[in-house]
Tab-separated table of C-alpha atoms (C1' of nucleotides) in Angstrom:
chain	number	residue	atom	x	y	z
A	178	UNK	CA	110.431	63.190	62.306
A	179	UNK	CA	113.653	65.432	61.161
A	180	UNK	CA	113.907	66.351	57.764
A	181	UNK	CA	117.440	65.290	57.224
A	182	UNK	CA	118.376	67.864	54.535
A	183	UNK	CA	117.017	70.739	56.076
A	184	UNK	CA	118.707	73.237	58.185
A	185	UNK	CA	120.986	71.942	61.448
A	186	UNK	CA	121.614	68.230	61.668
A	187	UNK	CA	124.715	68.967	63.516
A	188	UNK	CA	127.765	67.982	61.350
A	189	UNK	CA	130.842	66.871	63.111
A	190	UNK	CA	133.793	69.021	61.921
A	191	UNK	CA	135.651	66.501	60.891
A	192	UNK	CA	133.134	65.408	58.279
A	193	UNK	CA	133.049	69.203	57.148
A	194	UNK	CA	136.542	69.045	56.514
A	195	UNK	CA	136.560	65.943	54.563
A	196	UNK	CA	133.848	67.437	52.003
A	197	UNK	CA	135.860	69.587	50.047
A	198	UNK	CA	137.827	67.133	49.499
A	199	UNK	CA	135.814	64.847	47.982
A	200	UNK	CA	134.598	67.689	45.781
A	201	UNK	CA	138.487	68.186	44.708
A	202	UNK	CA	138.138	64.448	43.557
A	203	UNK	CA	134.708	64.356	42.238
A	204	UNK	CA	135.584	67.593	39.672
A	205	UNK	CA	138.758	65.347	38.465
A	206	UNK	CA	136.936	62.446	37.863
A	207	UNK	CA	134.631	64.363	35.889
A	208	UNK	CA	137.210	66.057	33.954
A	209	UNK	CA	138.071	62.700	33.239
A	210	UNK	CA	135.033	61.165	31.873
A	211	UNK	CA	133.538	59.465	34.241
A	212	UNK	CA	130.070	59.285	35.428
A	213	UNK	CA	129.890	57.785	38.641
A	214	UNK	CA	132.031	56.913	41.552
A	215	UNK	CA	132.145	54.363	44.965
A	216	UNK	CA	133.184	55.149	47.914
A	217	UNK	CA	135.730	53.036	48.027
A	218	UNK	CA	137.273	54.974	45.864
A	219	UNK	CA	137.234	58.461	47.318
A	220	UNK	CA	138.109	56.640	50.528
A	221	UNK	CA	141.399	55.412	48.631
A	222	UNK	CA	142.257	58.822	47.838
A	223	UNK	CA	141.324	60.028	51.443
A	224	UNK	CA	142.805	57.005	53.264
A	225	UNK	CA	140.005	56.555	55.490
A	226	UNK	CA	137.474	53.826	55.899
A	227	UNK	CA	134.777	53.735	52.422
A	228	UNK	CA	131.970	53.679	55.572
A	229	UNK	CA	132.968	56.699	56.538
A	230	UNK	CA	132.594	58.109	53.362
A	231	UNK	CA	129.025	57.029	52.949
A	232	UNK	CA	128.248	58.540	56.351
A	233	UNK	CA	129.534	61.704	55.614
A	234	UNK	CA	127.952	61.314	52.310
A	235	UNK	CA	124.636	60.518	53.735
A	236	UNK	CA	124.813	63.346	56.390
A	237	UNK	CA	125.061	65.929	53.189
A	238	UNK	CA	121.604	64.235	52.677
A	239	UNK	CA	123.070	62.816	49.114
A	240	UNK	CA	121.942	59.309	47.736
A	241	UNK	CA	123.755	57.056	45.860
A	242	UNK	CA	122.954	54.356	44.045
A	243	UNK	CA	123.913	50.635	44.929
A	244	UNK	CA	125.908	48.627	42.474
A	245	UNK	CA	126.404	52.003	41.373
A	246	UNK	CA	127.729	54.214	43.214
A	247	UNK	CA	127.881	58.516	42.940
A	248	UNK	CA	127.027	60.553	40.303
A	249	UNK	CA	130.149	62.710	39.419
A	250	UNK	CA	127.751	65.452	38.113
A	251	UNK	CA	124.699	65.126	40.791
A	252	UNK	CA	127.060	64.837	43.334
A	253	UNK	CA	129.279	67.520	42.634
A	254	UNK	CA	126.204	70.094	42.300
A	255	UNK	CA	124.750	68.670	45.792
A	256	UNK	CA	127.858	69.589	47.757
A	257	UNK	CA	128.094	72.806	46.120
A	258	UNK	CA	124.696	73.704	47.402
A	259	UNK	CA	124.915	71.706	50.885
A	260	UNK	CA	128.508	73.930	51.353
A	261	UNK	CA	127.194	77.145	49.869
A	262	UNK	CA	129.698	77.467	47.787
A	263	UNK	CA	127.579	78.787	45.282
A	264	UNK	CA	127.057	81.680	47.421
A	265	UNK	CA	129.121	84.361	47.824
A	266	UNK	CA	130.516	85.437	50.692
A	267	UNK	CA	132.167	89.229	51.522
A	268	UNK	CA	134.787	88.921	54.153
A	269	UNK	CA	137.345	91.662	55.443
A	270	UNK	CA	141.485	90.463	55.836
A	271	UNK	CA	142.831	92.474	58.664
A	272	UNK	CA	146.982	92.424	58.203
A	273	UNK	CA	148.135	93.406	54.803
A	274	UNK	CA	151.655	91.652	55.355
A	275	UNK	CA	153.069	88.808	53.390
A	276	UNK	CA	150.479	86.321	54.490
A	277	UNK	CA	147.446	88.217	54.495
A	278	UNK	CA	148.935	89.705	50.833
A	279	UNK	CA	149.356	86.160	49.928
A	280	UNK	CA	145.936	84.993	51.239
A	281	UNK	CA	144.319	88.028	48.910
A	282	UNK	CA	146.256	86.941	45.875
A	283	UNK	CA	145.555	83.125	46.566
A	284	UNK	CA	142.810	82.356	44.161
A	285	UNK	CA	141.939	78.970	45.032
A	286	UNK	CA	139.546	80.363	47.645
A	287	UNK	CA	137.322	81.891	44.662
A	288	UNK	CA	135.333	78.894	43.885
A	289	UNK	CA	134.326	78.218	46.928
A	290	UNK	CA	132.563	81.670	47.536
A	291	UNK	CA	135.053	83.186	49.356
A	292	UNK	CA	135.865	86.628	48.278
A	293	UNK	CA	137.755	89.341	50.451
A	294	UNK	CA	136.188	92.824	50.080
A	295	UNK	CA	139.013	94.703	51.759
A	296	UNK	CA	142.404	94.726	53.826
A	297	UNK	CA	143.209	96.838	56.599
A	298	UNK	CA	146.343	97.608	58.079
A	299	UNK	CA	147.776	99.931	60.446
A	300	UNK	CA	151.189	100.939	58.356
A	301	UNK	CA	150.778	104.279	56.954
A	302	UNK	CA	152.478	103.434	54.027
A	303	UNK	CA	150.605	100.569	53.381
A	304	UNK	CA	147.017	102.304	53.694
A	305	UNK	CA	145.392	103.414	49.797
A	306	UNK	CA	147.615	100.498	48.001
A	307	UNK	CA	145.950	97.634	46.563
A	308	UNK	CA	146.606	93.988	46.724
A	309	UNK	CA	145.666	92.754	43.361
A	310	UNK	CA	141.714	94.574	43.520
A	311	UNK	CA	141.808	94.580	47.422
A	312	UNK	CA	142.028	97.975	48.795
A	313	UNK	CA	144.095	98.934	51.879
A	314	UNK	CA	142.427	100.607	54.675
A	315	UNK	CA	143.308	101.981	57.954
A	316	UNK	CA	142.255	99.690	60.932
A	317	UNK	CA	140.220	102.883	62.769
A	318	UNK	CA	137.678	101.841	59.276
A	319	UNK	CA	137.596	98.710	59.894
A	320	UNK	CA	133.725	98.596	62.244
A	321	UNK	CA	132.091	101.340	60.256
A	322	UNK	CA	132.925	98.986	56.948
A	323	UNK	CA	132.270	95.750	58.114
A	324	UNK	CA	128.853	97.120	59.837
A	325	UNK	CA	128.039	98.655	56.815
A	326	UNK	CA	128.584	96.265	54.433
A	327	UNK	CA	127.266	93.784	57.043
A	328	UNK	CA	130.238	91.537	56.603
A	329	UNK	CA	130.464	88.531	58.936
A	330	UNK	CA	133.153	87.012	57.782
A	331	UNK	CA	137.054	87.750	59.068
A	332	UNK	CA	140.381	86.292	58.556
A	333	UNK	CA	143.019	87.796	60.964
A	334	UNK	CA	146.172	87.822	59.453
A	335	UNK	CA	147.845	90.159	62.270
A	336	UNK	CA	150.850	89.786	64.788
A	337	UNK	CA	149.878	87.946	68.133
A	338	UNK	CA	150.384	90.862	69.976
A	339	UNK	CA	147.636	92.670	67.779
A	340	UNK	CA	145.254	89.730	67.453
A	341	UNK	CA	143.279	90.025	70.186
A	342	UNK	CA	142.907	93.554	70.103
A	343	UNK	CA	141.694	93.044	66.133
A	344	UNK	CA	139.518	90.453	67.452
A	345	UNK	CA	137.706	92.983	70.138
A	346	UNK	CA	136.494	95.027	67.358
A	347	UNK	CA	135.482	91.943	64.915
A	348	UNK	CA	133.258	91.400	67.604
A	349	UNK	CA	132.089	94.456	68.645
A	350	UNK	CA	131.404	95.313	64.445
A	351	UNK	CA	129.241	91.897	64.268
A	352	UNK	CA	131.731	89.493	62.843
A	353	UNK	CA	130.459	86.084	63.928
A	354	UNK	CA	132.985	83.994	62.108
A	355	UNK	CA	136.872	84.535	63.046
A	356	UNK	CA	139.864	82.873	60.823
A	357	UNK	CA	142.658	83.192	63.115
A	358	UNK	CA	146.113	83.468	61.488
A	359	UNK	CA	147.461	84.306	64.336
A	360	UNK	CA	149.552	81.952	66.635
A	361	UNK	CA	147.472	83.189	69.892
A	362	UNK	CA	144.140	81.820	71.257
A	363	UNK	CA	141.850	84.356	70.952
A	364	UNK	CA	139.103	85.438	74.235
A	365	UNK	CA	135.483	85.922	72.193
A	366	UNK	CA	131.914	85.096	73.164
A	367	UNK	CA	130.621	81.526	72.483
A	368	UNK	CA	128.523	83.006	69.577
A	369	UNK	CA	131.339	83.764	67.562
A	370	UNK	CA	132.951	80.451	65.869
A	371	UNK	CA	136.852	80.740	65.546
A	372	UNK	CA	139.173	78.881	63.154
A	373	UNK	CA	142.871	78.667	64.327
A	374	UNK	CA	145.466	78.301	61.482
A	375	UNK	CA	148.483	77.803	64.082
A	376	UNK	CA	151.015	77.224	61.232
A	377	UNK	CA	153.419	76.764	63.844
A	378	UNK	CA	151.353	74.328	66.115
A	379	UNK	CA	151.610	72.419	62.689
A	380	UNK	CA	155.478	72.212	61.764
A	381	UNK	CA	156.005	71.510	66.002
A	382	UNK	CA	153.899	68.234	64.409
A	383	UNK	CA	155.157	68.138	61.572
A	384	UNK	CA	158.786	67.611	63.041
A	385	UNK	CA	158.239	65.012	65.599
A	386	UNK	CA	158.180	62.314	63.103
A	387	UNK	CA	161.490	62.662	62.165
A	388	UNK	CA	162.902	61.753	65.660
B	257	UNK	CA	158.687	49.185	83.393
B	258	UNK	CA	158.549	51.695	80.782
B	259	UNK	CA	160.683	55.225	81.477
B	260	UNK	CA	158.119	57.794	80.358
B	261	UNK	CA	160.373	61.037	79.431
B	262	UNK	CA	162.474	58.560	77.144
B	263	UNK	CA	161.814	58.470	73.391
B	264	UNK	CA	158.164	57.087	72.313
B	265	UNK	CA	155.360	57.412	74.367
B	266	UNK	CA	153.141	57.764	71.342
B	267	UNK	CA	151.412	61.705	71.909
B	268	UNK	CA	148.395	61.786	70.348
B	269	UNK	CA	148.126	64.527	67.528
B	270	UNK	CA	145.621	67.260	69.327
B	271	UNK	CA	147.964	67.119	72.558
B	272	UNK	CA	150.720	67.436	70.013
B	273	UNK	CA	149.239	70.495	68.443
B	274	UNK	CA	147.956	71.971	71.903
B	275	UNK	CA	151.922	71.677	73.344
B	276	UNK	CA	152.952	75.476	71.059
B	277	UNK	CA	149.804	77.028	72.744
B	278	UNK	CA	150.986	75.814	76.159
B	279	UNK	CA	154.640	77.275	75.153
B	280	UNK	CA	153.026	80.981	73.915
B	281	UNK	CA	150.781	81.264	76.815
B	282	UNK	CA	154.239	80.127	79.348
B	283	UNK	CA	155.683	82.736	77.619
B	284	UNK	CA	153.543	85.629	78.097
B	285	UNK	CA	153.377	84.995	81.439
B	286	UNK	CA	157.009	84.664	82.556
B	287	UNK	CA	157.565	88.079	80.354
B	288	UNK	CA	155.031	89.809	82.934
B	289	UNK	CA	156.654	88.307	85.916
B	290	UNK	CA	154.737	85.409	86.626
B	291	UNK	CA	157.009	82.317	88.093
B	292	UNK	CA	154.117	79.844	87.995
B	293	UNK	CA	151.050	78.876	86.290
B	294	UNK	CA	148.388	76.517	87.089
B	295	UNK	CA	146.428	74.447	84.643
B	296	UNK	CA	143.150	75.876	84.975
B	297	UNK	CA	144.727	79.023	84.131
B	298	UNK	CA	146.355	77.685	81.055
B	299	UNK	CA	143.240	75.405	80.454
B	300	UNK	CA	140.967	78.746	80.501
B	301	UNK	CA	142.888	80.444	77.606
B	302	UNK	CA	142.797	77.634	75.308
B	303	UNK	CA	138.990	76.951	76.700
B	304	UNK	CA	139.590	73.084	77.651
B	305	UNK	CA	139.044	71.250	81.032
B	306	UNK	CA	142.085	71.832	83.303
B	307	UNK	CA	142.182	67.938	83.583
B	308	UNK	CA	142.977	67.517	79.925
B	309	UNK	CA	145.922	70.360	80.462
B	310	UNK	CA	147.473	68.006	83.170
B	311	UNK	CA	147.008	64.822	81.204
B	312	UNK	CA	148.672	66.976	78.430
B	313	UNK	CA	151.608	68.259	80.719
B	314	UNK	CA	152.297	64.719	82.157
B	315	UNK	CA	152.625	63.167	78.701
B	316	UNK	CA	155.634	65.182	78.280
B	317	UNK	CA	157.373	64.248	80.908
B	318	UNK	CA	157.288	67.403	82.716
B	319	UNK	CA	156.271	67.743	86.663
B	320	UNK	CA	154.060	70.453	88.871
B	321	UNK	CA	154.275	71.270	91.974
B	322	UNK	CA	151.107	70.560	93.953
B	323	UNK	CA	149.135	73.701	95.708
B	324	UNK	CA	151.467	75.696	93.410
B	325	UNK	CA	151.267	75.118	89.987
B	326	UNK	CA	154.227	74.658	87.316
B	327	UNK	CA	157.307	77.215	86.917
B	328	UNK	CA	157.306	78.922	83.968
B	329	UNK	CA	160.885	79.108	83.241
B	330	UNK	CA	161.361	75.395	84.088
B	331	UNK	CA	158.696	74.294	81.908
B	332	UNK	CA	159.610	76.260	78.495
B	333	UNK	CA	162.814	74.670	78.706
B	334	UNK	CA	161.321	71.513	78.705
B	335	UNK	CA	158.982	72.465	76.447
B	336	UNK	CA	161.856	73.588	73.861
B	337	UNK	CA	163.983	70.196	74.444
B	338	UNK	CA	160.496	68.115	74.197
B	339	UNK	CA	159.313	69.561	71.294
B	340	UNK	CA	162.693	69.889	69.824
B	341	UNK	CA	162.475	73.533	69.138
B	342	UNK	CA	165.924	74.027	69.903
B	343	UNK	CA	167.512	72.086	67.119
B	344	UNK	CA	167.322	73.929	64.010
B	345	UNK	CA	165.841	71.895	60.828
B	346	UNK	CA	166.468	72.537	57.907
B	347	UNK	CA	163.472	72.602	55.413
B	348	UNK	CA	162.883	73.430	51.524
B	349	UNK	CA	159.779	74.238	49.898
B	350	UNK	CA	158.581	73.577	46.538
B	351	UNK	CA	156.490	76.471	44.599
B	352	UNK	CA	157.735	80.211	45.242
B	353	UNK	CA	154.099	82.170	43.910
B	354	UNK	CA	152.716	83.962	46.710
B	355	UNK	CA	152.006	81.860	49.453
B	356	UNK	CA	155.352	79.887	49.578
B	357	UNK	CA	156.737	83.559	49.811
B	358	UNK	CA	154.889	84.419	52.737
B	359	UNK	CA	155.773	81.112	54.587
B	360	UNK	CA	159.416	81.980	53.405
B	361	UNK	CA	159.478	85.148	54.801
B	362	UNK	CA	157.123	84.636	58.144
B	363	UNK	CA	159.670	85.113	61.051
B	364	UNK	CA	157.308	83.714	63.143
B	365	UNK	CA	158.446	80.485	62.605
B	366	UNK	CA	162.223	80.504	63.700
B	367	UNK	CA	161.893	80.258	67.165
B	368	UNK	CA	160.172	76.389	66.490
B	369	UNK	CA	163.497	75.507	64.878
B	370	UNK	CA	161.879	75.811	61.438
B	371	UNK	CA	165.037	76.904	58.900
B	372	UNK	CA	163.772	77.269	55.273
B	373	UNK	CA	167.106	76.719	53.699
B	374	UNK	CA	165.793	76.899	49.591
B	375	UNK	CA	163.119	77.534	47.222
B	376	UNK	CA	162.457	75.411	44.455
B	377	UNK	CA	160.001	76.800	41.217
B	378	UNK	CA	159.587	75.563	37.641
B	379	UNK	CA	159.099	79.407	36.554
B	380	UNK	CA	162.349	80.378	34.729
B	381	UNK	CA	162.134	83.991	35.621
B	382	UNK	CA	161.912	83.474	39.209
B	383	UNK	CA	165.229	81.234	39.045
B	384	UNK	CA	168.668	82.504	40.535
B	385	UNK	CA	166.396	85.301	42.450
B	386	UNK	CA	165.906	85.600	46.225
B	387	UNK	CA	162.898	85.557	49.107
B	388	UNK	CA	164.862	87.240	51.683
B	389	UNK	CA	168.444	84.702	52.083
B	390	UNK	CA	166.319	81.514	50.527
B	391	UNK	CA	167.567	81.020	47.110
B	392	UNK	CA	165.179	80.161	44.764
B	393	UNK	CA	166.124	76.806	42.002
B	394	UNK	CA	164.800	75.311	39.604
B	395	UNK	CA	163.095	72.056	40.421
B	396	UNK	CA	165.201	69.806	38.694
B	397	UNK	CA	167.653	70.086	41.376
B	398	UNK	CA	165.224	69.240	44.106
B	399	UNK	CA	166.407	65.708	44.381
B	400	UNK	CA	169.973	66.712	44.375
B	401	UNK	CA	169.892	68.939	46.953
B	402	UNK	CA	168.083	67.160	49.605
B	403	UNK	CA	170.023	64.228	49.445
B	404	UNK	CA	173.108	66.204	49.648
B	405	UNK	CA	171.883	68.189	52.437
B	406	UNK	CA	169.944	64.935	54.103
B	407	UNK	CA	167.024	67.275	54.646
B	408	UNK	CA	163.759	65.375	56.056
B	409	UNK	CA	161.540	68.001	56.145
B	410	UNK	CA	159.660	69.801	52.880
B	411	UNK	CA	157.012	72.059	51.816
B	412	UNK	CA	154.959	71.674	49.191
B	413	UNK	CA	153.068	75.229	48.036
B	414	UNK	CA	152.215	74.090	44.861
B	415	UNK	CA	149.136	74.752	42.652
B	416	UNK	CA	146.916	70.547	43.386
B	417	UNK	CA	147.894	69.881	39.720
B	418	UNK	CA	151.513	69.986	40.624
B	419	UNK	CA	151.602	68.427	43.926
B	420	UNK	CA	151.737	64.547	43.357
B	421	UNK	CA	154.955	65.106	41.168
B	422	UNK	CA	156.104	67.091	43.829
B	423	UNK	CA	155.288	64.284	46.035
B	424	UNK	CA	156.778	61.346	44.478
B	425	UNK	CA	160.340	63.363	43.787
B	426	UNK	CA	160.336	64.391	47.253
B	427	UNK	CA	159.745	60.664	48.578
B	428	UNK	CA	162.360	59.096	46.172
B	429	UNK	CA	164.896	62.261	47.633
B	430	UNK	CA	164.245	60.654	51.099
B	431	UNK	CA	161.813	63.186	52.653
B	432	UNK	CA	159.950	61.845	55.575
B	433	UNK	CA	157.770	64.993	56.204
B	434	UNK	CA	155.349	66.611	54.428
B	435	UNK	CA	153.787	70.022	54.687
B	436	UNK	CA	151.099	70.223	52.201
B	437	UNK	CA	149.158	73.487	51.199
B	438	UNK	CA	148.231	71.965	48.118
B	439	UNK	CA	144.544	71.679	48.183
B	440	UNK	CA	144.631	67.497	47.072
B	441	UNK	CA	145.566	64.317	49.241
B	442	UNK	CA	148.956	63.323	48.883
B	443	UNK	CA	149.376	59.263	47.958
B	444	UNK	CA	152.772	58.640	49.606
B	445	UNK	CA	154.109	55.482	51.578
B	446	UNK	CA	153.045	54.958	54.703
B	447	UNK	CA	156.608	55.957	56.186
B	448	UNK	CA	155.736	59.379	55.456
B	449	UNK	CA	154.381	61.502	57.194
B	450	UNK	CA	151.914	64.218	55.672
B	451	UNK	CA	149.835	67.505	57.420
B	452	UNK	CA	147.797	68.746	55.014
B	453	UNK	CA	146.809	72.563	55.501
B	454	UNK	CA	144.051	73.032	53.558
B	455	UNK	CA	142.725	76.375	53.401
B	456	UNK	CA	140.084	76.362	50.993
B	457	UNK	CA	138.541	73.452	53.755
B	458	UNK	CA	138.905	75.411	56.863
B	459	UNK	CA	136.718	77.718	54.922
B	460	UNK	CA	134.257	75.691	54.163
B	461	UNK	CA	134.222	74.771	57.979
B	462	UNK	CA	134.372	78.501	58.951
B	463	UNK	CA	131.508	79.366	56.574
B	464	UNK	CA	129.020	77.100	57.460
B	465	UNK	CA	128.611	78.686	60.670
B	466	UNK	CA	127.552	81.874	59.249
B	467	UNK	CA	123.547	80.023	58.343
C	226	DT	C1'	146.428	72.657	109.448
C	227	DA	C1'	143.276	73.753	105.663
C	228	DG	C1'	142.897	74.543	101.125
C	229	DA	C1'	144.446	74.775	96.596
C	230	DT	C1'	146.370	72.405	93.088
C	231	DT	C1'	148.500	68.311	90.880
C	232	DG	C1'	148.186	63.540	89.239
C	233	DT	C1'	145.496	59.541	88.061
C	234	DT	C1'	141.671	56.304	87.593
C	235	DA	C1'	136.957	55.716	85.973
C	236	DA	C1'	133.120	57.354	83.124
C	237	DT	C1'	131.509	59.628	79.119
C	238	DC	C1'	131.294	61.078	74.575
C	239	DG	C1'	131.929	61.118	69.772
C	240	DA	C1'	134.257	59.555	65.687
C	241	DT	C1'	135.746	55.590	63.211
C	242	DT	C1'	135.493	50.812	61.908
C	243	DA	C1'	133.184	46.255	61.466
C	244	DA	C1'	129.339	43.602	60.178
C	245	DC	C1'	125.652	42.900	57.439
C	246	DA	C1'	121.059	43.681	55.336
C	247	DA	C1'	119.017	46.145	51.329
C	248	DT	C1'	119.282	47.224	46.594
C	249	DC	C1'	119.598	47.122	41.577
D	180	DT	C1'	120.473	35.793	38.880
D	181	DA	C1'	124.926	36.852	41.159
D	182	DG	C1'	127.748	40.218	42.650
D	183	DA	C1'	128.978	44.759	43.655
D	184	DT	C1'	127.854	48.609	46.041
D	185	DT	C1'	124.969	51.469	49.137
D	186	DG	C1'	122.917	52.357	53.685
D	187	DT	C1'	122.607	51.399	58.546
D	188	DT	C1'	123.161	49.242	63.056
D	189	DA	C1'	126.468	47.511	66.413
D	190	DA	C1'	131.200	47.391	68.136
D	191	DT	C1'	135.499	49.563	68.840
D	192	DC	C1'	138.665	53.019	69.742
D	193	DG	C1'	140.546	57.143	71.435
D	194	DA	C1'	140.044	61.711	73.294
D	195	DT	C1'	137.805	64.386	76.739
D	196	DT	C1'	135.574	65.041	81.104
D	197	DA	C1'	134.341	63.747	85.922
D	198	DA	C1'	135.659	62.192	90.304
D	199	DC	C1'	138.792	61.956	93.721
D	200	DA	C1'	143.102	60.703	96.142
D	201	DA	C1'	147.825	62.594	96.847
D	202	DT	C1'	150.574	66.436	97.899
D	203	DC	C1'	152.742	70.497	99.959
DNA sequence: TAGATTGTTAATCGATTAACAATC
DNA sequence: TAGATTGTTAATCGATTAACAATC
């Protein structure tokens, strides 16, 4: 017998991508008064199946009610907790250019836990600036900080010629967690988890549906 | 009898998004001198099976050479043609804060045939100023301006309150392609098409793996 | 030729959807 | 109660992987 809302009941990525959306929804419909809400409903807003969205309700380890449906309130504070969001969590930006400065400034990521300690760079005249209350530091810091602070956390935000070379020493400093910026596939052990955000694999997408 | 490299052969979305790998890695290689590459090698830097690299490859049209592999040159050309990277589109984007200054100013994206052409803010101040060449205008000429430019293509970088309105003027401009960094769900017809990059969710995802 | 690699059909796997019983 | 909604099992669908024939 598993105890569903423990620990590692593998969730498909997919699912873990849809939660934060239904958070989004869940804190307007609170804002707006109301108490409960179906699934039909936050599959409308999705545009996906509303089975789905009790499955990847139920995997969270959430109950609803039937006739009912979800408690706004309940709910809300359940994913929170389920997506640690509550928690929060240091993480190191390596490229201080206009994406990774944009990614610093972008406060959206504050609520849920996501807060970037520090920026490195290798431009001289970039290192001992500050990106809002981000300090610049020279790349050749980057392992002694990120062992130290025992960071695990990193969002590369480099060149593709750099990115692998950035991701070498992520490794080698303990990162176990990569969020690639980077248009390049990145070589790592199977331990570490990476994230590609191929903004151009995206508009190549994008623009085949306009013939 | 259906002719394959011809129009559409529906590609499914993770092939589509795999194709600008394909292209980097084709590139890398012919720049060291490489004439040919085989699909386990590309297969090994993206870490899939070499099969699903074929099937890939032979949904575009293109085709190896047995015992050899596939030419290098010869395919990034028709990779460029396939994916249409060679015909420049011509794209605006809605919100000009810091991340739709970054995407305005990432050079990264020209060689995909991405051409942000204007800016478009509410924020008076930022009016009648530049990102780089991209003009920046006030929203109420949005509509205007893609009509009279017939662009198809837009990007919204909007704060989620401000994104539906963006929506619903782009759609009634004609835009059939969306690029959405809001962090909401977009309700559009289903004639248009809409990628939603949402960063605070690939977070989420990125975090969970961190225990 | 032998062997390496492509191209393709069949099998597997996992996510989504359909059907429906359980619940209040 | 009747009806709306949840929760769950079975069916479907599509992407990936395995197996293997075709090729030079």
């Amino acid at each position: 017998m598993v105890n569903k809302s423990s620990s590692f009941e593998h969730i498909p990525l997919p699912t873990l991508r849809r939660l934060p959306y239904y958070y989004n929804i869940l804190c307007n419909y609170q804002n707006n008064g109301y108490t409960y809400v179906s699934s039909s409903l936050l599959a409308k807003h999705i545009g996906i199946d509303s089975t789905l969205v009790r499955k990847d309700i139920a995997l969270t380890g959430y109950i609803g009610r039937p006739k009912v449906g979800f408690n706004t309130t309940d709910f809300k504070i359940h994913l929170e907790k389920f997506l640690k969001m509550d928690k929060l969590k240091e993480v190191v930006i390596i490229g201080a250019g206009n994406l990774g400065t944009a990614l610093c400034k972008y406060d959206g990521f504050k609520i849920y836990g996501l807060n970037i300690v520090e920026a490195f760079d290798r431009d001289p005249t970039k290192i001992g600036n500050k990106i809002g209350d981000i300090p610049i530091s020279h790349i050749s810091k980057l392992s002694m900080q990120v062992k130290k602070r025992d960071i695990k956390i990193a969002i590369i935000a480099t060149t593709g010629e750099n990115a692998q070379d950035t991701a070498n020493i992520l490794v080698e400093s303990g990162i176990i967690s990569i969020w690639n910026f980077a248009p390049v596939f990145l070589n790592v052990p199977e331990t570490v988890f990476v994230w590609n955000e191929n903004l151009a694999a995206s508009f190549i997408a994008l623009s085949q549906f306009i013939n």
